[in-house]
CSV table of C-alpha atoms in Angstrom, one decimal:
chain,number,residue,atom,x,y,z
A,923,MET,CA,0.0,0.0,0.0
A,924,GLY,CA,2.5,2.7,1.2
A,925,ALA,CA,5.6,0.7,0.4
A,926,ALA,CA,6.0,2.1,-3.1
A,927,ASN,CA,5.9,5.7,-1.8
A,928,SER,CA,8.6,5.1,0.8
A,929,LYS,CA,11.2,3.9,-1.7
A,930,GLU,CA,13.7,6.4,-3.0
A,931,GLU,CA,13.6,6.3,-6.8
A,932,ARG,CA,16.5,7.9,-8.6
A,933,VAL,CA,15.7,10.2,-11.5
A,934,TYR,CA,18.1,10.3,-14.3
A,935,VAL,CA,18.3,13.3,-16.7
A,936,TYR,CA,20.2,12.7,-19.9
A,937,ALA,CA,21.8,15.8,-21.3
A,938,ASN,CA,24.9,15.9,-23.3
A,939,GLN,CA,25.3,12.2,-22.8
A,940,ILE,CA,26.0,12.6,-19.1
A,941,PRO,CA,23.5,11.0,-16.7
A,942,LEU,CA,22.7,13.0,-13.5
A,943,GLY,CA,21.1,11.2,-10.6
A,944,LEU,CA,18.8,13.4,-8.5
A,945,THR,CA,17.3,12.4,-5.2
A,946,PRO,CA,13.6,13.1,-4.6
A,947,LYS,CA,14.5,15.6,-1.9
A,948,LEU,CA,16.7,17.6,-4.3
A,949,GLU,CA,14.1,17.4,-7.0
A,950,GLN,CA,11.5,18.8,-4.6
A,951,GLY,CA,13.8,21.6,-3.5
A,952,LEU,CA,14.5,22.5,-7.1
A,953,ALA,CA,10.8,22.4,-7.9
A,954,LYS,CA,10.1,24.8,-5.0
A,955,ALA,CA,12.9,27.1,-6.1
A,956,SER,CA,11.7,27.2,-9.7
A,957,SER,CA,8.1,27.8,-8.6
A,958,ARG,CA,9.2,30.7,-6.4
A,959,SER,CA,11.3,32.2,-9.1
A,960,SER,CA,8.6,31.8,-11.8
A,961,SER,CA,5.9,33.2,-9.5
A,962,SER,CA,8.0,36.2,-8.6
A,963,SER,CA,8.9,36.9,-12.3
A,964,GLN,CA,5.3,36.8,-13.5
A,965,ALA,CA,3.2,39.9,-13.1
A,966,ALA,CA,-0.2,38.2,-12.6
A,967,PRO,CA,-0.7,35.1,-10.5
A,968,VAL,CA,-1.4,32.0,-12.6
A,969,ALA,CA,-3.5,29.1,-11.5
A,970,ALA,CA,-1.8,25.8,-11.1
A,971,GLU,CA,-2.9,24.5,-14.5
A,972,PRO,CA,-0.8,23.1,-17.2
A,973,THR,CA,-0.1,25.7,-19.9
A,974,HIS,CA,0.2,23.2,-22.7
A,975,LYS,CA,-0.9,19.7,-23.2
A,976,ASP,CA,2.6,18.1,-22.4
A,977,ALA,CA,3.0,20.0,-19.1
A,978,ALA,CA,3.2,18.1,-15.9
A,979,PRO,CA,0.4,18.4,-13.3
A,980,ALA,CA,0.7,20.9,-10.5
A,981,GLY,CA,3.4,20.1,-8.0
A,982,GLU,CA,5.4,18.0,-10.5
A,983,MET,CA,8.0,18.9,-13.1
A,984,ASN,CA,8.7,17.2,-16.4
A,985,SER,CA,12.2,16.2,-17.2
A,986,LEU,CA,12.7,19.1,-19.6
A,987,ASP,CA,11.8,21.7,-16.9
A,988,LEU,CA,14.0,19.9,-14.5
A,989,ALA,CA,16.9,19.8,-16.9
A,990,ARG,CA,16.5,23.5,-17.6
A,991,LEU,CA,16.5,24.2,-13.9
A,992,VAL,CA,19.6,22.1,-13.3
A,993,ASP,CA,21.3,23.8,-16.2
A,994,GLU,CA,20.5,27.2,-14.7
A,995,GLU,CA,21.8,26.3,-11.3
A,996,VAL,CA,25.0,24.7,-12.7
A,997,GLY,CA,25.5,27.8,-14.8
A,998,LYS,CA,25.2,30.1,-11.7
A,999,GLU,CA,27.6,27.9,-9.8
A,1000,LEU,CA,30.1,27.8,-12.6
A,1001,ALA,CA,29.9,31.6,-12.9
A,1002,ARG,CA,30.5,32.0,-9.2
A,1003,ILE,CA,33.5,29.7,-9.3
A,1004,LEU,CA,35.0,31.5,-12.3
A,1005,GLU,CA,34.6,34.8,-10.6
A,1006,LYS,CA,36.2,33.5,-7.4
A,1007,GLN,CA,39.2,32.1,-9.4
A,1008,GLN,CA,39.6,35.5,-11.2
A,1009,MET,CA,39.6,37.3,-7.9
A,1010,ASP,CA,42.1,34.9,-6.4
A,1011,GLY,CA,44.3,35.4,-9.5
A,1012,LEU,CA,44.1,39.2,-9.1
A,1013,GLN,CA,45.0,39.0,-5.4
A,1014,ALA,CA,47.9,36.8,-6.1
A,1015,LYS,CA,49.2,39.3,-8.7
A,1016,GLU,CA,48.8,42.1,-6.2
A,1017,ARG,CA,50.7,40.1,-3.6
A,1018,GLN,CA,53.5,39.5,-6.0
A,1019,ALA,CA,53.6,43.1,-7.0
A,1020,SER,CA,53.6,44.3,-3.5
A,1021,SER,CA,56.4,41.8,-2.6
A,1022,ALA,CA,58.5,43.0,-5.4
A,1023,GLU,CA,57.9,46.6,-4.4
A,1024,MET,CA,58.8,45.9,-0.8
A,1025,LEU,CA,62.0,44.1,-1.8
A,1026,SER,CA,63.1,47.1,-4.0
A,1027,GLU,CA,62.3,49.5,-1.2
A,1028,MET,CA,64.3,47.4,1.3
A,1029,ARG,CA,67.3,47.4,-1.1
A,1030,ASP,CA,67.0,51.2,-1.5
A,1031,ILE,CA,66.9,51.6,2.3
A,1032,ALA,CA,69.9,49.3,2.8
A,1033,GLN,CA,71.8,51.2,0.2
A,1034,GLN,CA,71.0,54.5,1.8
A,1035,ILE,CA,72.1,53.1,5.2
A,1036,ASN,CA,75.3,51.8,3.8
A,1037,ASN,CA,76.1,55.1,1.9
A,1038,GLY,CA,75.1,57.3,4.9
A,1039,SER,CA,76.9,55.2,7.5
A,1040,ALA,CA,80.2,55.2,5.5
A,1041,ALA,CA,80.3,59.0,5.7
A,1042,THR,CA,79.4,59.2,9.4
A,1043,ARG,CA,81.7,56.5,10.7
A,1044,SER,CA,83.8,57.7,13.7
A,1045,ALA,CA,87.3,56.8,14.6
A,1046,ALA,CA,86.0,54.7,17.4
A,1047,PHE,CA,84.0,52.6,15.0
A,1048,GLU,CA,87.1,51.9,12.8
A,1049,LYS,CA,89.1,51.0,15.9
A,1050,SER,CA,86.3,48.6,17.1
A,1051,ILE,CA,86.3,46.9,13.7
A,1052,ASP,CA,90.1,46.3,14.1
A,1053,ALA,CA,89.6,45.1,17.7
A,1054,ARG,CA,86.9,42.7,16.5
A,1055,ASN,CA,89.2,41.3,13.9
A,1056,ARG,CA,92.0,40.8,16.5
A,1057,VAL,CA,89.5,38.9,18.8
A,1058,SER,CA,88.6,36.6,15.8
A,1059,GLU,CA,92.3,36.0,15.0
A,1060,CYS,CA,93.1,35.3,18.6
A,1061,LEU,CA,90.2,32.8,19.0
A,1062,ARG,CA,91.3,31.1,15.8
A,1063,ASP,CA,94.9,30.8,16.9
A,1064,ASN,CA,93.9,29.7,20.5
A,1065,ALA,CA,91.0,27.3,19.6
A,1066,ASP,CA,92.0,25.0,22.5
A,1067,ARG,CA,92.7,27.9,24.9
A,1068,PRO,CA,90.1,30.7,24.4
A,1069,LEU,CA,90.9,32.3,27.8
A,1070,ASN,CA,94.2,33.4,26.4
A,1071,CYS,CA,92.3,36.1,24.4
A,1072,TRP,CA,91.1,38.0,27.5
A,1073,LYS,CA,93.0,41.1,26.7
A,1074,ALA,CA,91.7,41.4,23.1
A,1075,VAL,CA,88.2,40.8,24.3
A,1076,GLY,CA,88.6,43.5,27.0
A,1077,ASP,CA,89.9,46.0,24.5
A,1078,PHE,CA,86.9,45.2,22.2
A,1079,ARG,CA,84.4,45.6,25.0
A,1080,ALA,CA,85.9,49.1,25.9
A,1081,LEU,CA,85.6,50.3,22.3
A,1082,VAL,CA,82.0,49.0,22.1
A,1083,GLY,CA,81.2,51.0,25.3
A,1084,VAL,CA,82.6,54.1,23.5
A,1085,LEU,CA,80.4,53.4,20.5
A,1086,GLU,CA,77.3,53.0,22.6
A,1087,SER,CA,77.9,56.3,24.4
A,1088,GLU,CA,78.5,58.1,21.0
A,1089,HIS,CA,75.2,56.6,19.7
A,1090,VAL,CA,73.3,57.6,22.8
A,1091,ALA,CA,74.7,61.1,22.5
A,1092,SER,CA,73.7,61.4,18.8
A,1093,CYS,CA,70.2,60.2,19.6
A,1094,ARG,CA,69.7,62.9,22.2
A,1095,GLN,CA,70.6,65.7,19.8
């Protein structure tokens, strides 16, 4: 009696040689969506009567209407996906452009720092570079006895203290 109505029957729509299987729940949802869109697009309400002799009764859709509705939904989804891909591509190009711009700005700033710092180097800075090199040489020569380099390290620390005080004084001005 009611056993036939409780079975899920798959509906196959053949378009472009590709079968689509729709569940009854999806078919009802599409039918409701199409009835809402068709009723909102029409100016006058129409009774639920078939408009031509091949039309399905009220509440049911024939396979042509269903195929058209599925095609519309697939077209909308494909358009949305295409738009998203285009936006993602544009954002990727913007990120690449901004990264390239940032790198060029960083190079310019580094070049300005190097050019400016060469002109403003003090005598203490040059002495500290020499002291650093002496510490490196001493540690290389005394790899097994690094404590023998205490004097070179002390000289370097004193010069770094002078550089720090010069820097603090230049920042206060």
